[in-house]
Structure formats: C-alpha cells, structure tokens
Amino acid sequence: MTAGVFWAVAIGLAALVAYMLIGALRRVPGQNNSAEADLAVYRDQLAEIERDLARATIAAPEAERLRAEVGKRVIEADKARMTGSVTAGSTSTAVLVAVIIAVVVPGGMAAYWALGAPGYPDMALEPRLAGLDDAIRARPSQEAELATQGRTRDMALDTRLSAELAAATDTEALRARFQQHFEAGEMQAAVRVQERLIALQGEAASSQGYAMLALALTLEAQGYVSPEAEGALRASLQRDASNEIARYLVGEMFRQGARFDRAFQFWRPIAESGTPGSPFVADVRAKIEQVAELAGVRYALPASVASGPTAGDVAAAAEMAPEERQAMIEGMVAQLSDRLATEGGNVEDWNRLIRSLAILERLPEAQKIYDEAKDRFQGRPAELSFLRLAAVETGLSP
C-alpha cells in the first residue's frame, strides 16, 4: 500500500466516523424534551376533565373553563417545543457537528502523525518471520553475551583446564568431574570438561551428552541460549529428536528470539506428555499458554496432577482485592513451606516455593530455600539446573 493510498483510506475512515457521530446527534432529542413532557401532562389533564364531567363530579361550565385553561397551556407548550427544536436544538447540534468535523478528521491525522509510523511499509507475516530468523542467526555469541553481562570467562582458568583435560582419556572420570563442577555451579569448568568428553567420544557421543553441554552453556550465560549452545542442541536432536532437555532449550531459544510459533511446536509435546516430575516439564507448563497466545494459537493446557494453585484458585484470586490476594498467596506459601519441611517434595514444589517467595519480595528467605534445595537434590544435574534457572530469573545468588 502506497503512502497516498494509506492516507486516502485513513481520511475516508475518519470522515465516516464523523458522519456516524453527526447522524447519531441528529437522532438524539434536543432541548424540547421539557415541552414534550408538558404536552403529555396537559393531554392527561384534558382526559381527566372529560372523565370528571362524565362522572358528574364537575358541572359543564366548570369543565368548559378548565378546558380553556389547559388549552392555553397546550398552545404555549407547543410553541415552546417548535421554537426549541428549530433554534436551540439546531444551534447546539450545529456547534457539535462543527466540533466533530474540526476534531475527528484533522485530530486523528495529527495523532497518527505523532504516535504512528507514517510512510512505514507494509510487512506481511512471512517477511516478519524471516526478519526474526535473521535476528536469531545474528544474535551474540556466548563470549559476547558473557561480556555484556560483565561476566567474562577466566582466561587463566581456561588455560589450566586446557592443559589438564588434554591428558584426560577416562570418560567415566570426565563424567564424574562434569557432574561435580555442574552441581557446584562452576559452569565454565563444566563446559570445558563436557567439551573434552564429547571430543573423546566422537561419533559415539550421546544425545544426552550434547544436551548437557548446551545446558551448561545456557546456565553459564544466565539462561541465554547462545549460538554455541544451539550447535550442541542440533547435535543432540540429530541423535534423539525426543530429548527433553534439548527440546526445552530449543523452545527457549525460539522464545527469546520472539519466534513463539516455533517455541510452541517444540514445547507442546513436553507440556502434554513429558516425563512426570521433570523440572523442564513444569517450566514449560508454566509458560506455554502465554507462548501460544503470542503465537496466535488457541491452546488450553491439559490438566495436571501437579500440586499448587488450581484454575479455580487463580480465577478467585483475580477477583480479590489486593490485600485479600496477598493474604491468600501468603497462606499458600506458608502451607507449601510447611509441607516441604515435614514431608519433602519434588523439584517442582521447591521451584514454586522459591519463585513465590521472590514474588512476595522475601528474597533472603527465597535464597535460604534455594540453598536448602541444592542440598536436597545434590547429585541430580537436571533438577539442579532447573533450580539454578529459577534462582537466576528471580535475582538470587546461584
């Protein structure tokens, strides 16, 4: 659409709106409402006089006098009605019509000129998606993102690790060392160890091995899925297209790049049939409805047996006053905290408690719960990585 055509359409639409408003004004009764009401009263009075005369409650001369009196009032009210509709009503309507014509068309154009994007070309869906894909391909590298975050890698540590790992050939020892660094939150070392392990394994490297490398890279970059992590994810999915960690991270990569349609495609199987109790399933289920909405997809998340607020709880909370909603959240957090302290729970419950405390701005308590959760899930990399993501996203110290 050319600029000329756009402005012609815009002016036409503004004129149409003005026309509809003017038409509505002309249909609205003006200032003669009072005169119309008076006429209705006088008509009722005339009818009442006739009824009284028929019942013989008044004499004929009295009835004639009353008719004459009411008749005068009817004439005066009718004159007022006619004069008001022609003068005051037409005058006020004319003023409003002039205001509408003066404001709607030029005012709408001026507002668009200030707030809109005059001359901006049409952009169909395919070019927009292509632009997003280009932006994803051009996103910063792992090193660039770390630098942006002010967390550049320790070059001395890299040099030392390179020398140590060059002589390492025991794959089981490398797996154990990766897990040790990963659980300790030492992601730079975990990345280097996993890279060495994959290099030793060659074509025999597993889908899970590549997925864990991508996960370590993502955690090192505070949740950012870099091109380097994407390369590991491609290798993981080439070996096993159903790998849950890889599908989760690929979906997160597309979500970060605003390709919500692709994120939804990768996440839907996880949300609906992912491993029960998996931390990644819980995170996908928490985000997928918003992702679907942004992708323009109508999607209702299937019911889950996971503990926590039900849909009814959420609906009830939405209708509460802020104080009542805060009290309800506080009560649910206290109940969940007590249950975890006495009965324990899965990683989803711990994640929910950490995030809830962060929402309530009880960060010291959230940090304490996170530290306790790390001890509880020691030796379980998937759960620890999930908790670490929660810590990063809520501003805690991972």
Short mmCIF file of N, CA, C and O in Angstrom, two decimals, residues 87-161:
data_model
loop_
_atom_site.label_atom_id
_atom_site.label_comp_id
_atom_site.label_asym_id
_atom_site.label_seq_id
_atom_site.Cartn_x
_atom_site.Cartn_y
_atom_site.Cartn_z
N THR A 87 -34.55 26.40 17.03
CA THR A 87 -33.49 27.35 17.38
C THR A 87 -32.43 26.70 18.26
O THR A 87 -31.34 26.38 17.80
N ALA A 88 -32.79 26.47 19.53
CA ALA A 88 -31.77 25.97 20.48
C ALA A 88 -31.23 24.62 20.05
O ALA A 88 -30.03 24.39 20.07
N GLY A 89 -32.16 23.70 19.66
CA GLY A 89 -31.72 22.37 19.27
C GLY A 89 -30.83 22.42 18.05
O GLY A 89 -29.77 21.80 18.01
N SER A 90 -31.24 23.17 17.03
CA SER A 90 -30.44 23.21 15.81
C SER A 90 -29.11 23.91 16.04
O SER A 90 -28.09 23.55 15.46
N THR A 91 -29.16 24.93 16.92
CA THR A 91 -27.92 25.66 17.20
C THR A 91 -26.90 24.78 17.90
O THR A 91 -25.73 24.71 17.51
N SER A 92 -27.34 24.05 18.94
CA SER A 92 -26.41 23.20 19.68
C SER A 92 -25.91 22.06 18.82
O SER A 92 -24.73 21.69 18.87
N THR A 93 -26.79 21.49 18.01
CA THR A 93 -26.37 20.41 17.12
C THR A 93 -25.35 20.91 16.10
O THR A 93 -24.35 20.24 15.81
N ALA A 94 -25.60 22.10 15.57
CA ALA A 94 -24.67 22.65 14.59
C ALA A 94 -23.29 22.87 15.20
O ALA A 94 -22.26 22.62 14.56
N VAL A 95 -23.28 23.34 16.46
CA VAL A 95 -22.00 23.55 17.13
C VAL A 95 -21.26 22.23 17.29
O VAL A 95 -20.06 22.12 17.01
N LEU A 96 -21.99 21.19 17.73
CA LEU A 96 -21.37 19.88 17.92
C LEU A 96 -20.88 19.29 16.60
O LEU A 96 -19.81 18.68 16.54
N VAL A 97 -21.66 19.47 15.55
CA VAL A 97 -21.25 18.99 14.23
C VAL A 97 -19.95 19.67 13.80
O VAL A 97 -19.02 19.03 13.30
N ALA A 98 -19.88 20.97 14.03
CA ALA A 98 -18.67 21.70 13.66
C ALA A 98 -17.46 21.21 14.45
O ALA A 98 -16.36 21.06 13.91
N VAL A 99 -17.68 20.93 15.75
CA VAL A 99 -16.58 20.43 16.58
C VAL A 99 -16.12 19.07 16.09
O VAL A 99 -14.91 18.79 16.00
N ILE A 100 -17.06 18.19 15.76
CA ILE A 100 -16.71 16.85 15.28
C ILE A 100 -15.90 16.94 13.99
O ILE A 100 -14.86 16.30 13.84
N ILE A 101 -16.38 17.76 13.06
CA ILE A 101 -15.68 17.88 11.78
C ILE A 101 -14.27 18.46 11.98
O ILE A 101 -13.30 18.04 11.35
N ALA A 102 -14.17 19.40 12.93
CA ALA A 102 -12.88 20.05 13.15
C ALA A 102 -11.90 19.18 13.92
O ALA A 102 -10.69 19.35 13.78
N VAL A 103 -12.42 18.25 14.73
CA VAL A 103 -11.54 17.47 15.61
C VAL A 103 -11.26 16.08 15.07
O VAL A 103 -10.10 15.64 15.02
N VAL A 104 -12.30 15.36 14.63
CA VAL A 104 -12.12 13.95 14.30
C VAL A 104 -11.15 13.76 13.13
O VAL A 104 -10.18 13.00 13.24
N VAL A 105 -11.38 14.44 12.02
CA VAL A 105 -10.54 14.20 10.84
C VAL A 105 -9.13 14.74 11.03
O VAL A 105 -8.16 13.98 11.03
N PRO A 106 -8.95 16.06 11.23
CA PRO A 106 -7.57 16.55 11.40
C PRO A 106 -6.93 16.08 12.69
O PRO A 106 -5.73 15.83 12.75
N GLY A 107 -7.75 15.94 13.75
CA GLY A 107 -7.19 15.48 15.03
C GLY A 107 -6.69 14.06 14.95
O GLY A 107 -5.61 13.74 15.47
N GLY A 108 -7.45 13.19 14.29
CA GLY A 108 -7.00 11.82 14.12
C GLY A 108 -5.73 11.74 13.29
O GLY A 108 -4.81 10.98 13.61
N MET A 109 -5.66 12.54 12.24
CA MET A 109 -4.45 12.54 11.41
C MET A 109 -3.24 13.06 12.19
O MET A 109 -2.13 12.51 12.09
N ALA A 110 -3.46 14.10 12.99
CA ALA A 110 -2.35 14.65 13.78
C ALA A 110 -1.87 13.64 14.82
O ALA A 110 -0.66 13.50 15.06
N ALA A 111 -2.82 12.93 15.46
CA ALA A 111 -2.44 11.93 16.47
C ALA A 111 -1.63 10.81 15.83
O ALA A 111 -0.62 10.36 16.40
N TYR A 112 -2.05 10.36 14.64
CA TYR A 112 -1.29 9.30 13.99
C TYR A 112 0.10 9.79 13.58
O TYR A 112 1.09 9.08 13.67
N TRP A 113 0.17 11.05 13.12
CA TRP A 113 1.46 11.59 12.70
C TRP A 113 2.44 11.61 13.87
O TRP A 113 3.64 11.37 13.71
N ALA A 114 1.90 11.88 15.09
CA ALA A 114 2.77 11.96 16.27
C ALA A 114 3.07 10.58 16.85
O ALA A 114 4.20 10.32 17.28
N LEU A 115 2.08 9.68 16.84
CA LEU A 115 2.24 8.39 17.53
C LEU A 115 2.49 7.22 16.58
O LEU A 115 3.03 6.20 17.00
N GLY A 116 2.10 7.35 15.34
CA GLY A 116 2.20 6.23 14.41
C GLY A 116 3.53 6.22 13.67
O GLY A 116 4.54 6.78 14.13
N ALA A 117 3.50 5.59 12.52
CA ALA A 117 4.72 5.47 11.70
C ALA A 117 4.37 5.82 10.26
O ALA A 117 4.26 4.94 9.41
N PRO A 118 4.19 7.10 9.96
CA PRO A 118 3.83 7.49 8.59
C PRO A 118 4.88 7.03 7.59
O PRO A 118 6.08 7.17 7.82
N GLY A 119 4.41 6.49 6.49
CA GLY A 119 5.33 6.04 5.45
C GLY A 119 5.94 4.68 5.70
O GLY A 119 6.70 4.18 4.86
N TYR A 120 5.63 4.05 6.86
CA TYR A 120 6.22 2.74 7.14
C TYR A 120 5.60 1.71 6.21
O TYR A 120 4.37 1.63 6.09
N PRO A 121 6.40 0.92 5.51
CA PRO A 121 5.83 -0.01 4.52
C PRO A 121 5.10 -1.17 5.18
O PRO A 121 5.34 -1.50 6.34
N ASP A 122 4.20 -1.77 4.42
CA ASP A 122 3.53 -2.99 4.89
C ASP A 122 4.57 -4.07 5.14
O ASP A 122 5.57 -4.16 4.43
N MET A 123 4.29 -4.90 6.15
CA MET A 123 5.17 -6.04 6.38
C MET A 123 4.30 -7.26 6.61
O MET A 123 3.67 -7.40 7.66
N ALA A 124 4.25 -8.11 5.64
CA ALA A 124 3.45 -9.32 5.74
C ALA A 124 4.08 -10.30 6.72
O ALA A 124 5.20 -10.10 7.19
N LEU A 125 3.35 -11.37 7.02
CA LEU A 125 3.81 -12.31 8.04
C LEU A 125 5.14 -12.95 7.66
O LEU A 125 6.06 -13.03 8.49
N GLU A 126 5.27 -13.40 6.43
CA GLU A 126 6.49 -14.11 6.05
C GLU A 126 7.75 -13.25 6.18
O GLU A 126 8.75 -13.70 6.74
N PRO A 127 7.74 -12.00 5.70
CA PRO A 127 8.93 -11.17 5.91
C PRO A 127 9.23 -10.91 7.38
O PRO A 127 10.39 -10.84 7.78
N ARG A 128 8.17 -10.76 8.19
CA ARG A 128 8.40 -10.55 9.63
C ARG A 128 9.08 -11.76 10.25
O ARG A 128 10.04 -11.63 11.02
N LEU A 129 8.59 -12.95 9.92
CA LEU A 129 9.20 -14.16 10.46
C LEU A 129 10.63 -14.33 9.95
O LEU A 129 11.52 -14.75 10.70
N ALA A 130 10.83 -13.99 8.68
CA ALA A 130 12.19 -14.07 8.13
C ALA A 130 13.12 -13.11 8.85
O ALA A 130 14.29 -13.44 9.12
N GLY A 131 12.60 -11.93 9.19
CA GLY A 131 13.41 -10.97 9.94
C GLY A 131 13.77 -11.48 11.32
O GLY A 131 14.90 -11.28 11.79
N LEU A 132 12.82 -12.14 11.98
CA LEU A 132 13.10 -12.71 13.30
C LEU A 132 14.14 -13.83 13.19
O LEU A 132 15.02 -13.95 14.05
N ASP A 133 14.02 -14.64 12.15
CA ASP A 133 15.01 -15.72 11.95
C ASP A 133 16.40 -15.14 11.72
O ASP A 133 17.39 -15.66 12.24
N ASP A 134 16.47 -14.05 10.96
CA ASP A 134 17.77 -13.41 10.73
C ASP A 134 18.34 -12.89 12.04
O ASP A 134 19.55 -12.99 12.29
N ALA A 135 17.47 -12.32 12.87
CA ALA A 135 17.94 -11.79 14.17
C ALA A 135 18.43 -12.92 15.07
O ALA A 135 19.42 -12.75 15.81
N ILE A 136 17.77 -14.06 15.02
CA ILE A 136 18.22 -15.20 15.82
C ILE A 136 19.59 -15.67 15.35
O ILE A 136 20.49 -15.95 16.16
N ARG A 137 19.76 -15.74 14.03
CA ARG A 137 21.06 -16.17 13.49
C ARG A 137 22.18 -15.18 13.83
O ARG A 137 23.33 -15.57 13.97
N ALA A 138 21.81 -13.91 13.95
CA ALA A 138 22.82 -12.87 14.20
C ALA A 138 22.97 -12.54 15.69
O ALA A 138 23.66 -11.58 16.03
N ARG A 139 22.35 -13.31 16.56
CA ARG A 139 22.41 -12.98 17.99
C ARG A 139 23.84 -13.14 18.52
O ARG A 139 24.66 -13.83 17.92
N PRO A 140 24.14 -12.55 19.67
CA PRO A 140 25.51 -12.55 20.19
C PRO A 140 26.00 -13.96 20.51
O PRO A 140 25.22 -14.85 20.87
N SER A 141 27.31 -14.12 20.41
CA SER A 141 27.93 -15.39 20.77
C SER A 141 27.95 -15.54 22.30
O SER A 141 27.61 -14.61 23.04
N GLN A 142 28.37 -16.72 22.74
CA GLN A 142 28.50 -16.97 24.18
C GLN A 142 29.44 -15.95 24.82
O GLN A 142 29.10 -15.35 25.85
N GLU A 143 30.58 -15.77 24.23
CA GLU A 143 31.57 -14.84 24.80
C GLU A 143 31.03 -13.41 24.82
O GLU A 143 31.21 -12.68 25.80
N ALA A 144 30.37 -13.00 23.73
CA ALA A 144 29.83 -11.63 23.67
C ALA A 144 28.75 -11.42 24.72
O ALA A 144 28.69 -10.35 25.36
N GLU A 145 27.91 -12.41 24.91
CA GLU A 145 26.85 -12.28 25.91
C GLU A 145 27.43 -12.22 27.32
O GLU A 145 26.99 -11.44 28.16
N LEU A 146 28.42 -13.05 27.60
CA LEU A 146 29.07 -13.01 28.91
C LEU A 146 29.70 -11.64 29.15
O LEU A 146 29.63 -11.10 30.26
N ALA A 147 30.31 -11.08 28.11
CA ALA A 147 30.91 -9.75 28.25
C ALA A 147 29.84 -8.70 28.53
O ALA A 147 30.04 -7.80 29.34
N THR A 148 28.71 -8.82 27.84
CA THR A 148 27.60 -7.89 28.07
C THR A 148 27.12 -7.96 29.51
O THR A 148 26.76 -6.95 30.12
N GLN A 149 27.11 -9.17 30.06
CA GLN A 149 26.67 -9.37 31.43
C GLN A 149 27.75 -9.01 32.45
O GLN A 149 27.50 -9.05 33.65
N GLY A 150 28.94 -8.65 31.96
CA GLY A 150 30.04 -8.34 32.87
C GLY A 150 30.60 -9.57 33.55
O GLY A 150 31.12 -9.50 34.67
N ARG A 151 30.52 -10.71 32.84
CA ARG A 151 30.95 -11.97 33.43
C ARG A 151 31.89 -12.69 32.46
O ARG A 151 31.68 -13.85 32.13
N THR A 152 32.92 -12.01 32.00
CA THR A 152 33.85 -12.63 31.05
C THR A 152 34.52 -13.84 31.66
O THR A 152 34.74 -13.91 32.89
N ARG A 153 34.86 -14.79 30.82
CA ARG A 153 35.48 -16.02 31.29
C ARG A 153 36.87 -15.76 31.88
O ARG A 153 37.59 -14.85 31.45
N ASP A 154 37.23 -16.59 32.84
CA ASP A 154 38.55 -16.53 33.46
C ASP A 154 39.55 -17.22 32.52
O ASP A 154 39.57 -18.45 32.41
N MET A 155 40.38 -16.42 31.85
CA MET A 155 41.29 -16.98 30.86
C MET A 155 42.36 -17.86 31.52
O MET A 155 42.80 -18.86 30.94
N ALA A 156 42.75 -17.50 32.73
CA ALA A 156 43.74 -18.32 33.44
C ALA A 156 43.16 -19.69 33.74
O ALA A 156 43.84 -20.72 33.60
N LEU A 157 41.88 -19.71 34.14
CA LEU A 157 41.23 -20.99 34.41
C LEU A 157 41.12 -21.81 33.12
O LEU A 157 41.33 -23.02 33.13
N ASP A 158 40.76 -21.15 32.01
CA ASP A 158 40.67 -21.85 30.74
C ASP A 158 42.02 -22.48 30.35
O ASP A 158 42.07 -23.62 29.87
N THR A 159 43.08 -21.74 30.56
CA THR A 159 44.42 -22.25 30.22
C THR A 159 44.76 -23.47 31.07
O THR A 159 45.26 -24.49 30.55
N ARG A 160 44.46 -23.37 32.36
CA ARG A 160 44.76 -24.51 33.25
C ARG A 160 43.92 -25.72 32.91
O ARG A 160 44.41 -26.85 32.85
N LEU A 161 42.63 -25.48 32.64
CA LEU A 161 41.75 -26.60 32.30
C LEU A 161 42.17 -27.25 30.98
O LEU A 161 42.13 -28.47 30.83
#
